Short mmCIF file of C-alpha atoms and ligand atoms in Angstrom, two decimals:
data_model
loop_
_atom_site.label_atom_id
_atom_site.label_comp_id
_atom_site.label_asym_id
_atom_site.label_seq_id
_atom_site.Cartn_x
_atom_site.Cartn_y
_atom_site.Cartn_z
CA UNK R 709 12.40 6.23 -30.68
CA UNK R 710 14.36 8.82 -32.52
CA UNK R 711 12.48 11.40 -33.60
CA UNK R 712 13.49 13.57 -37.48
CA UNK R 713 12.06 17.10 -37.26
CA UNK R 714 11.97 19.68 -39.93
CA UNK R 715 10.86 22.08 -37.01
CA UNK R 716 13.63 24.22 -35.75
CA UNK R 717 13.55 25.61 -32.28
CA UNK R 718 14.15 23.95 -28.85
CA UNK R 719 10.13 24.14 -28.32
CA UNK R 720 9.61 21.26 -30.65
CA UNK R 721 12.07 19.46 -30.01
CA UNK R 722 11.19 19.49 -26.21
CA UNK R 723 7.39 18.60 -27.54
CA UNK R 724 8.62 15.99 -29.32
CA UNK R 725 11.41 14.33 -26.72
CA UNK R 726 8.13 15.01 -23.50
CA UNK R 727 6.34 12.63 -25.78
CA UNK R 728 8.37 9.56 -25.57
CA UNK R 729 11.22 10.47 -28.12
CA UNK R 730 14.54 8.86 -26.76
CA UNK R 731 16.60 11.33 -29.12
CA UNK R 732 15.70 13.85 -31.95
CA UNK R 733 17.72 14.56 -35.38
CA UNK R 734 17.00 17.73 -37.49
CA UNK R 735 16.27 17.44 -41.10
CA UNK R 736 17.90 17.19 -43.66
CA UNK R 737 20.09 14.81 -41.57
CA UNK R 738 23.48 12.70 -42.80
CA UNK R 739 22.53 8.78 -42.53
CA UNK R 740 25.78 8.27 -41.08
CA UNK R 741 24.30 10.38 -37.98
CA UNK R 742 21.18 8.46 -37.99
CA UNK R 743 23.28 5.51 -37.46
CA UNK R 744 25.73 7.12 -35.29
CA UNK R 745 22.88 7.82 -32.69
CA UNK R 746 20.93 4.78 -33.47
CA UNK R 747 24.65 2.59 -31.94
CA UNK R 748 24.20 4.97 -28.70
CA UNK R 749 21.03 4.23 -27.89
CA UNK R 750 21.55 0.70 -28.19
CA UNK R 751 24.67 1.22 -25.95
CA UNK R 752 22.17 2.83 -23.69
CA UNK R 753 19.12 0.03 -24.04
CA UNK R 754 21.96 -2.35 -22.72
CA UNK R 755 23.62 -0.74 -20.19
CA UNK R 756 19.82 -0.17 -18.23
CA UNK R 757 19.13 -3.94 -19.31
CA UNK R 758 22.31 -4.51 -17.74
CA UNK R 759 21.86 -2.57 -14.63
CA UNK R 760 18.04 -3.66 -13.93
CA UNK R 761 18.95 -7.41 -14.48
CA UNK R 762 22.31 -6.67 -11.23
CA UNK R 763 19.68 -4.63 -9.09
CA UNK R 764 17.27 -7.54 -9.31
CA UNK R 765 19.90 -10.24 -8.57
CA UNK R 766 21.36 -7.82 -5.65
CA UNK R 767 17.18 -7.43 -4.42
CA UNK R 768 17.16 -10.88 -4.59
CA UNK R 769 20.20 -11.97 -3.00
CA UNK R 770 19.26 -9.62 -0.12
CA UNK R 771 15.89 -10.63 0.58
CA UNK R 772 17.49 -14.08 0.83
CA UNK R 773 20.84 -13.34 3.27
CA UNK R 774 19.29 -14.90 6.32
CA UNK R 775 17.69 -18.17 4.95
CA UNK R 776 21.18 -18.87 3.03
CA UNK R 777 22.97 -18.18 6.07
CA UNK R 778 20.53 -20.63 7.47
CA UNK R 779 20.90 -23.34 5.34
CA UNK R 780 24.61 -22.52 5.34
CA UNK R 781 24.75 -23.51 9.09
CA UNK R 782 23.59 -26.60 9.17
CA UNK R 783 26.39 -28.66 7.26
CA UNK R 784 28.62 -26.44 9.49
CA UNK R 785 27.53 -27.80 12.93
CA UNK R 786 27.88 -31.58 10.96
CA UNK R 787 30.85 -30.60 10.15
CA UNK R 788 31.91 -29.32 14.04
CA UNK R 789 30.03 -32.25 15.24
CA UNK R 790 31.24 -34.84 13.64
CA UNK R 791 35.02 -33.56 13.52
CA UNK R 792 34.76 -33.49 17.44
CA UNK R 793 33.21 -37.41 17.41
CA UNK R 794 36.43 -38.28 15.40
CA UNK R 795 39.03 -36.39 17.61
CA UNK R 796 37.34 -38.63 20.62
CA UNK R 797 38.09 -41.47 18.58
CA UNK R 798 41.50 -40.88 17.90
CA UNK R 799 41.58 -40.37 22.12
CA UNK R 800 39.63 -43.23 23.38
CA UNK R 801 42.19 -45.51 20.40
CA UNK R 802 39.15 -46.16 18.49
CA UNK R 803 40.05 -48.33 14.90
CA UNK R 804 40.92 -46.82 11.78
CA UNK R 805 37.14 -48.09 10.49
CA UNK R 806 35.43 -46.15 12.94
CA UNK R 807 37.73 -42.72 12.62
CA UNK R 808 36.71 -42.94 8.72
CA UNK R 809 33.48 -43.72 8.86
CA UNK R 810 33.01 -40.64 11.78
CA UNK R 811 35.37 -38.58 8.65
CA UNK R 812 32.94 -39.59 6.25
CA UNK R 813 29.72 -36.51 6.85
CA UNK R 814 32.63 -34.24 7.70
CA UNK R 815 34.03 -34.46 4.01
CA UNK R 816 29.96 -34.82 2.26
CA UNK R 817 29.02 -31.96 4.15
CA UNK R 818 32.18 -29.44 3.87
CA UNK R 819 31.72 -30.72 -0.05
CA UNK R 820 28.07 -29.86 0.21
CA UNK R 821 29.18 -26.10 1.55
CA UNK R 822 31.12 -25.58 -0.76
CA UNK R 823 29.09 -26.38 -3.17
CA UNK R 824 26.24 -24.02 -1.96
CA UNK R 825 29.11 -21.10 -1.72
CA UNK R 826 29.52 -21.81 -5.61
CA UNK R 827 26.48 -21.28 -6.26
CA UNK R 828 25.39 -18.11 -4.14
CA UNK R 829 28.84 -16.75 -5.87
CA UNK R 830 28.20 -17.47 -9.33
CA UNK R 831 24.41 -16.13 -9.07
CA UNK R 832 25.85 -13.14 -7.39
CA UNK R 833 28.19 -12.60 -10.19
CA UNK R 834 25.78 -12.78 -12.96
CA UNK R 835 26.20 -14.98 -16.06
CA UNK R 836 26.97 -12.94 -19.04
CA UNK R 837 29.83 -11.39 -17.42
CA UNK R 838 33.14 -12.58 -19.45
CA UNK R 839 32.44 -15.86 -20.82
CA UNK R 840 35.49 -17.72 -22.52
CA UNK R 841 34.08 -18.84 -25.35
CA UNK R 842 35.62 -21.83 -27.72
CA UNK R 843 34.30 -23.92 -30.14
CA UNK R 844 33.61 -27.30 -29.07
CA UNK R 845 33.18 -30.68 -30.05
CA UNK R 846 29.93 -31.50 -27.57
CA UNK R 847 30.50 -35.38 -27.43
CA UNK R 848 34.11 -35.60 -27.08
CA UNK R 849 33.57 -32.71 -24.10
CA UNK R 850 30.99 -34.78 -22.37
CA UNK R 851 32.65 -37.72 -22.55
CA UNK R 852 35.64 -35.80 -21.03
CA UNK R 853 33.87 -33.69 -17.98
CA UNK R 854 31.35 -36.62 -17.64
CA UNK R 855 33.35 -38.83 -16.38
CA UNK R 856 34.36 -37.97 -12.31
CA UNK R 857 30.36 -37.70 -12.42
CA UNK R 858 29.89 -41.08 -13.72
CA UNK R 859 32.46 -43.04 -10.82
CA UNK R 860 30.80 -41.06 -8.38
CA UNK R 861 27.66 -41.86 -9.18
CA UNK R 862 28.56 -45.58 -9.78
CA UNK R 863 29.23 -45.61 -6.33
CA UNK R 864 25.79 -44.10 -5.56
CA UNK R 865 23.92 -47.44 -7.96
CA UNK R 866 23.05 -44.08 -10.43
CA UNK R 867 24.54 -44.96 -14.21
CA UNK R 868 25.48 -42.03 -16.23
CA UNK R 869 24.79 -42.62 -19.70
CA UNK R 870 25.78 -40.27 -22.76
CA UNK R 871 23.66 -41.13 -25.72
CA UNK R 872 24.62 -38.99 -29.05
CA UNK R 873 21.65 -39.35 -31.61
CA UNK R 874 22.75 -37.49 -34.10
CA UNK R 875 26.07 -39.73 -35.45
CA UNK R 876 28.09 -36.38 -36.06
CA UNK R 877 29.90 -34.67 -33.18
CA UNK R 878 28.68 -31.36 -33.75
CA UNK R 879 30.40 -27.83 -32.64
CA UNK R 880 29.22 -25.62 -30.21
CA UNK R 881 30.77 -22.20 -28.59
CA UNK R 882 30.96 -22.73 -25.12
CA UNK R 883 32.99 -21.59 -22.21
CA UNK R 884 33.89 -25.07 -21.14
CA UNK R 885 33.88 -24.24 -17.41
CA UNK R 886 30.46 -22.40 -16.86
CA UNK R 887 29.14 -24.89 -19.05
CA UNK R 888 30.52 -27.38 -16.73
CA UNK R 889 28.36 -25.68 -14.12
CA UNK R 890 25.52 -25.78 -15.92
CA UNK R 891 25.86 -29.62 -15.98
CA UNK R 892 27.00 -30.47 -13.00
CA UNK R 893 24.45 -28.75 -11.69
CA UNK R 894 21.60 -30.64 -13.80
CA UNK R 895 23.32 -33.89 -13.22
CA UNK R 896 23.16 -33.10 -9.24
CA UNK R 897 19.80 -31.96 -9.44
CA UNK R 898 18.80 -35.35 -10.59
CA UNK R 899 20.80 -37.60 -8.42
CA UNK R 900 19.36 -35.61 -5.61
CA UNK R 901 15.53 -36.31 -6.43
CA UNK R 902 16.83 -40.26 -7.69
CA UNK R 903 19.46 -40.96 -4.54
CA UNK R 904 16.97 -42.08 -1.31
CA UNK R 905 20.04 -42.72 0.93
CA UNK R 906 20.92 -46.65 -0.73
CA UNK R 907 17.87 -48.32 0.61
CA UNK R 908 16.71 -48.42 -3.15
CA UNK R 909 18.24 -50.98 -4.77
CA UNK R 910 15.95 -50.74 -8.06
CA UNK R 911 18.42 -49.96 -11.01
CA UNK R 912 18.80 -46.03 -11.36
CA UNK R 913 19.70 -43.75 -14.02
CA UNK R 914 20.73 -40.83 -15.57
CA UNK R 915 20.78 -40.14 -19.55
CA UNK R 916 22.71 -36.90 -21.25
CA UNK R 917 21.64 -37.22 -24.93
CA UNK R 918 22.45 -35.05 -27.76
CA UNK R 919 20.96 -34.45 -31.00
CA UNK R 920 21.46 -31.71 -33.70
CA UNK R 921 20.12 -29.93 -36.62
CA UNK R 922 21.26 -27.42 -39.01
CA UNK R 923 21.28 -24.40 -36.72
CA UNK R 924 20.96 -25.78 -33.04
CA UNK R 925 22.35 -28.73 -30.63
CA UNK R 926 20.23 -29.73 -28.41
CA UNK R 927 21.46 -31.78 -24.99
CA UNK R 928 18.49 -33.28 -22.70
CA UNK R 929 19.32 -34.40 -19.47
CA UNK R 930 16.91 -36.59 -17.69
CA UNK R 931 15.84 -39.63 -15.01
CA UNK R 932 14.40 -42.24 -13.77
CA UNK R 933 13.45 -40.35 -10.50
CA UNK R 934 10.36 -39.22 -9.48
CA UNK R 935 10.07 -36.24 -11.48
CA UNK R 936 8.87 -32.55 -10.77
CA UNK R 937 5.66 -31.86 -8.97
CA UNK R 938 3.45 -29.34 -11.93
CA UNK R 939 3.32 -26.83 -9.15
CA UNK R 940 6.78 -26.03 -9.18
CA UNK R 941 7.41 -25.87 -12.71
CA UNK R 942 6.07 -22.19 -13.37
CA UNK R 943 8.78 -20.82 -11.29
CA UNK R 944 11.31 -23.48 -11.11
CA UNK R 945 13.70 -21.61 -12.79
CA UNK R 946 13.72 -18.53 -10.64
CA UNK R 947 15.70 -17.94 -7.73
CA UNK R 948 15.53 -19.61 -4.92
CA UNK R 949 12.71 -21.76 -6.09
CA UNK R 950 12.97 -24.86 -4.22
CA UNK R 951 11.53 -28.12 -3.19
CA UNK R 952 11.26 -29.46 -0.11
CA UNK R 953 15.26 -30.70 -0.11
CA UNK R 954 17.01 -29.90 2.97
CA UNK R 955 20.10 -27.99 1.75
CA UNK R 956 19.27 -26.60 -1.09
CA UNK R 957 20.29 -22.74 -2.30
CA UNK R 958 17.20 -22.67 -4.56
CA UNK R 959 19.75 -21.09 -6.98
CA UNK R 960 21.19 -23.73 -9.30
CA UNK R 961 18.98 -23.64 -11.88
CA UNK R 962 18.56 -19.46 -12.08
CA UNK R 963 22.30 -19.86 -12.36
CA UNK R 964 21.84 -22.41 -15.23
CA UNK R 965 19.03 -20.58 -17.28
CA UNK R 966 21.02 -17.62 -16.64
CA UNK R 967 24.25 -19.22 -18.50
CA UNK R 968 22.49 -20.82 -20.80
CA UNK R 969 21.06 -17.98 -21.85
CA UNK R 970 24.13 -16.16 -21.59
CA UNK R 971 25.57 -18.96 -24.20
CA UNK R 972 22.68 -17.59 -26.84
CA UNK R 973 20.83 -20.78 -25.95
CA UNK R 974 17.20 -21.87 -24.34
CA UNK R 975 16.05 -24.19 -21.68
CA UNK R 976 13.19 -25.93 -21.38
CA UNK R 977 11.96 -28.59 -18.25
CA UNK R 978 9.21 -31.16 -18.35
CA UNK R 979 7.89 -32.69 -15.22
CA UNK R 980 7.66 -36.23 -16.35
CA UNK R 981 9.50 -36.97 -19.51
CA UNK R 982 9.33 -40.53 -21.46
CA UNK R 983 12.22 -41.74 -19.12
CA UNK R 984 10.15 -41.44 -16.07
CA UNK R 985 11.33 -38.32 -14.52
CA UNK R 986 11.96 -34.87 -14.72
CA UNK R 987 13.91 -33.66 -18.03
CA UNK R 988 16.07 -30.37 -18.97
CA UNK R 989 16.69 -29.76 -22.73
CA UNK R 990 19.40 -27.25 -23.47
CA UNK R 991 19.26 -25.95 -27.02
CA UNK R 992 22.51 -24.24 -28.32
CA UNK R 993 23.56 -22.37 -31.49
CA UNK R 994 25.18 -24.89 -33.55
CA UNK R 995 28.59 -23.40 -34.43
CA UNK R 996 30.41 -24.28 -38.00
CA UNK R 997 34.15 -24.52 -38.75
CA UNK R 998 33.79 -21.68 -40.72
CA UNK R 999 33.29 -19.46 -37.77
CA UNK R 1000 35.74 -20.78 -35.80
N1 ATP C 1284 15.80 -33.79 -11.85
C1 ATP C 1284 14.94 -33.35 -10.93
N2 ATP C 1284 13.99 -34.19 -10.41
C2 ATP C 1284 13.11 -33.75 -9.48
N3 ATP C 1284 13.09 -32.48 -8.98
C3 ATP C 1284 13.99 -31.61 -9.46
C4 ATP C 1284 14.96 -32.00 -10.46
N4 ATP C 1284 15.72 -30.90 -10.74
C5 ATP C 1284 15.26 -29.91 -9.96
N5 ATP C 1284 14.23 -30.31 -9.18
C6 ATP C 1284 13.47 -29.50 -8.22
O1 ATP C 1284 13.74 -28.13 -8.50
C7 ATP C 1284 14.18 -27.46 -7.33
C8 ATP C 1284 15.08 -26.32 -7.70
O2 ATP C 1284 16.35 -26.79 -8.13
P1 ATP C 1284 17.61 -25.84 -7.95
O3 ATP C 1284 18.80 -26.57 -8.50
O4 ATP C 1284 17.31 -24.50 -8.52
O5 ATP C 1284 17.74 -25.64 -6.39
P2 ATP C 1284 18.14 -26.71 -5.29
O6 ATP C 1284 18.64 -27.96 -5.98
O7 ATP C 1284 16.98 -26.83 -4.36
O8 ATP C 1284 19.35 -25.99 -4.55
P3 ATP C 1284 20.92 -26.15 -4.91
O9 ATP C 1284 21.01 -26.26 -6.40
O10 ATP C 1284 21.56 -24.96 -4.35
O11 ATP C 1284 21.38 -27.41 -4.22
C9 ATP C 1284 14.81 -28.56 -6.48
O12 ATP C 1284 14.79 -28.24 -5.11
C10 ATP C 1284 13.92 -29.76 -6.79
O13 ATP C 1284 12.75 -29.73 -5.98
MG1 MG C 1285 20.21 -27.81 -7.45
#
C-alpha cells in the first residue's frame, strides 16, 4: 500500500506508514514517481517471496538430513556388499555369468543413489533459479528425450507410448533439461508403483499424451498401475511426501511442481484416472512463433 498525503509533517506520515502503509508520496506528486516507487516495491514483494520460499526449502531440507542420510545408506551397503560378493568371485574363478549377475544391484543401486543425490540437489537449489528457456516443438522433444526411457522400460515389460491428440506440434518455452527432470521423474514415479519385480507378466503401460488449445499445452502422463491411495493426494506434492516405497527421497514431485511452476505452468494429479492408475497433467503456456 502506498499511501498519497496532502499532510505535511513527519507525524502523518509516521501515522499513516504505523498503519500498514508500505511507502508514502506527498501530494501533488509526478506519476512518473508513483510508478517509480510502485517498481520498488514490487522488487521488494519478490525478493521476501524469494527469501521465505529458500528459508522454507532450507527448514525443510534440515528437518529431513537424517532420514535422507538414512535412506542414502542403504543402496550404499548393496553397493559394498555386493561389490565384495563379486571380488570373491573373481578369486574363487567363478564364470563370467555369475560375476555379472553379482555386478548387476551394484550398478541399479549406485544408479538409484545417484538418482536420489539429483534430487535432494535440485530441491535444494530451488526451481526458478536460471532456467534456459527455448521454444519448443513438444512432440518432436518427446519423441527425442523419450526414447532411452522407452528401451529401458521395454526391458522392464512397461511400453512407453506418446499419444499427440491435438494433430499440430505445438510450441512451448521450456528449458529442455529441467523439463527433462520433470519427466523423468513422472515417468519413474509410475514404473515404480507398475514394476512388481517381473513376476507380473500382465501387459503394462505407460501413456504421455498431449493436447493443446489456443493459450495452453497440456501433457498427461499416466498408468496402468495401481494408482494413488486418496490419502496421499492432499499433500502429495509437498516435500518429502511419500508412500510406503523403500528408497524414496519424497522429493521428486516438490521438485516437479516446483519447475513446473517455475515454467508459468500448473499441475494437477488424479488418483485413478480412465487408464487405471494414477495421472499427472502438466498444463503449459502455449508459446507462438511470433514470440520466439
Ligand atoms: N504414478 C504413480 N502411481 C502410484 N503412486 C505414485 C505415482 N506417482 C507418485 N506416487 C506416490 O507418490 C509418492 C511421492 O512421489 P515422489 O516422487 O515425490 O517421491 P518418491 O518417488 O517417494 O521419492 P523419489 O522421487 O525420491 O524416488 C510416491 O512415494 C508414491 O507413493
Ligand atoms: Mg519419485
Amino acid at each position: 500500500m502506498i499511501l498519497a498525503t496532502a499532510k505535511s509533517g513527519g507525524d502523518a506520515v509516521a501515522e499513516g506508514l504505523e498503519v500498514g502503509a508500505n511507502d508514502y508520496l506527498a501530494k501533488p506528486f509526478e506519476i512518473r514517481e508513483l510508478k517509480a516507487r510502485v517498481s520498488a516495491q514490487l522488487r521488494t514483494r519478490r525478493l521476501e517471496r524469494r527469501l521465505s520460499e529458500r528459508e522454507s526449502r532450507l527448514a525443510a531440507i534440515g528437518q529431513m538430513t537424517s532420514a535422507i542420510v538414512h535412506d542414502l545408506k542403504n543402496p550404499l551397503s548393496s553397493i559394498i556388499g555386493f561389490a565384495e560378493l563379486t571380488r570373491q568371485d573373481v578369486l574363487i574363478g567363478k564364470g563370467s555369468e555369475m560375476v555379472t549377475q553379482d555386478l548387476e544391484p551394484v550398478i541399479s543401486e549406485a544408479n538409484r543413489l545417484s538418482h536420489m543425490i539429483a534430487e535432494v540437489l535440485d530441491f535444494a537449489r530451488g526451481s526458478s533459479s536460471d532456467l534456459n528457456l527455448m521454444p519448443t516443438e513438444l512432440s518432436v522433444y518427446l519423441e527425442t528425450v523419450c526414447l532411452p526411457m522407452k528401451q529401458k522400460l521395454a526391458a522392464m515389460g512397461i511400453e512407453l507410448i506418446l499419444r499427440n491428440e491435438s494433430g499440430v506440434d505445438p510450441l512451448v518455452n521450456i528449458d529442455n533439461d529441467r523439463m527433462l527432470r520433470v519427466i523423468e521423474n513422472l515417468v519413474r514415479n509410475a514404473q515404480e508403483a507398475i514394476w512388481t519385480g517381473g513376476q507380473d507378466t500382465r501387459d503394462k503401460h505407460i501413456w504421455i499424451t498431449t493436447r493443446c488449445d489456443a493459450s495452453s499445452v497440456y501433457m498427461r502422463i499416466a498408468d496402468d498401475g495401481p494408482g494413488i491411495s486418496p490419502e496421499l493426494i492432499p499433500t502429495i506434492f509437498d516435500a518429502f511426501a511419500s508412500g510406503k516405497k523403500r528408497s524414496g527421497t519424497g522429493l521428486g514431485l516438490a521438485t516437479v511442481r516446483n519447475l513446473v511452476i517455475a515454467h508459468g505452468g500448473e499441475i494437477t494429479v488424479e488418483a485413478k484416472g480412465a487408464e487405471g492408475g494414477a495421472a499427472f497433467v502438466l498444463k503449459l503456456p502455449r508459446t507462438t512463433n511470433a514470440q520466439q
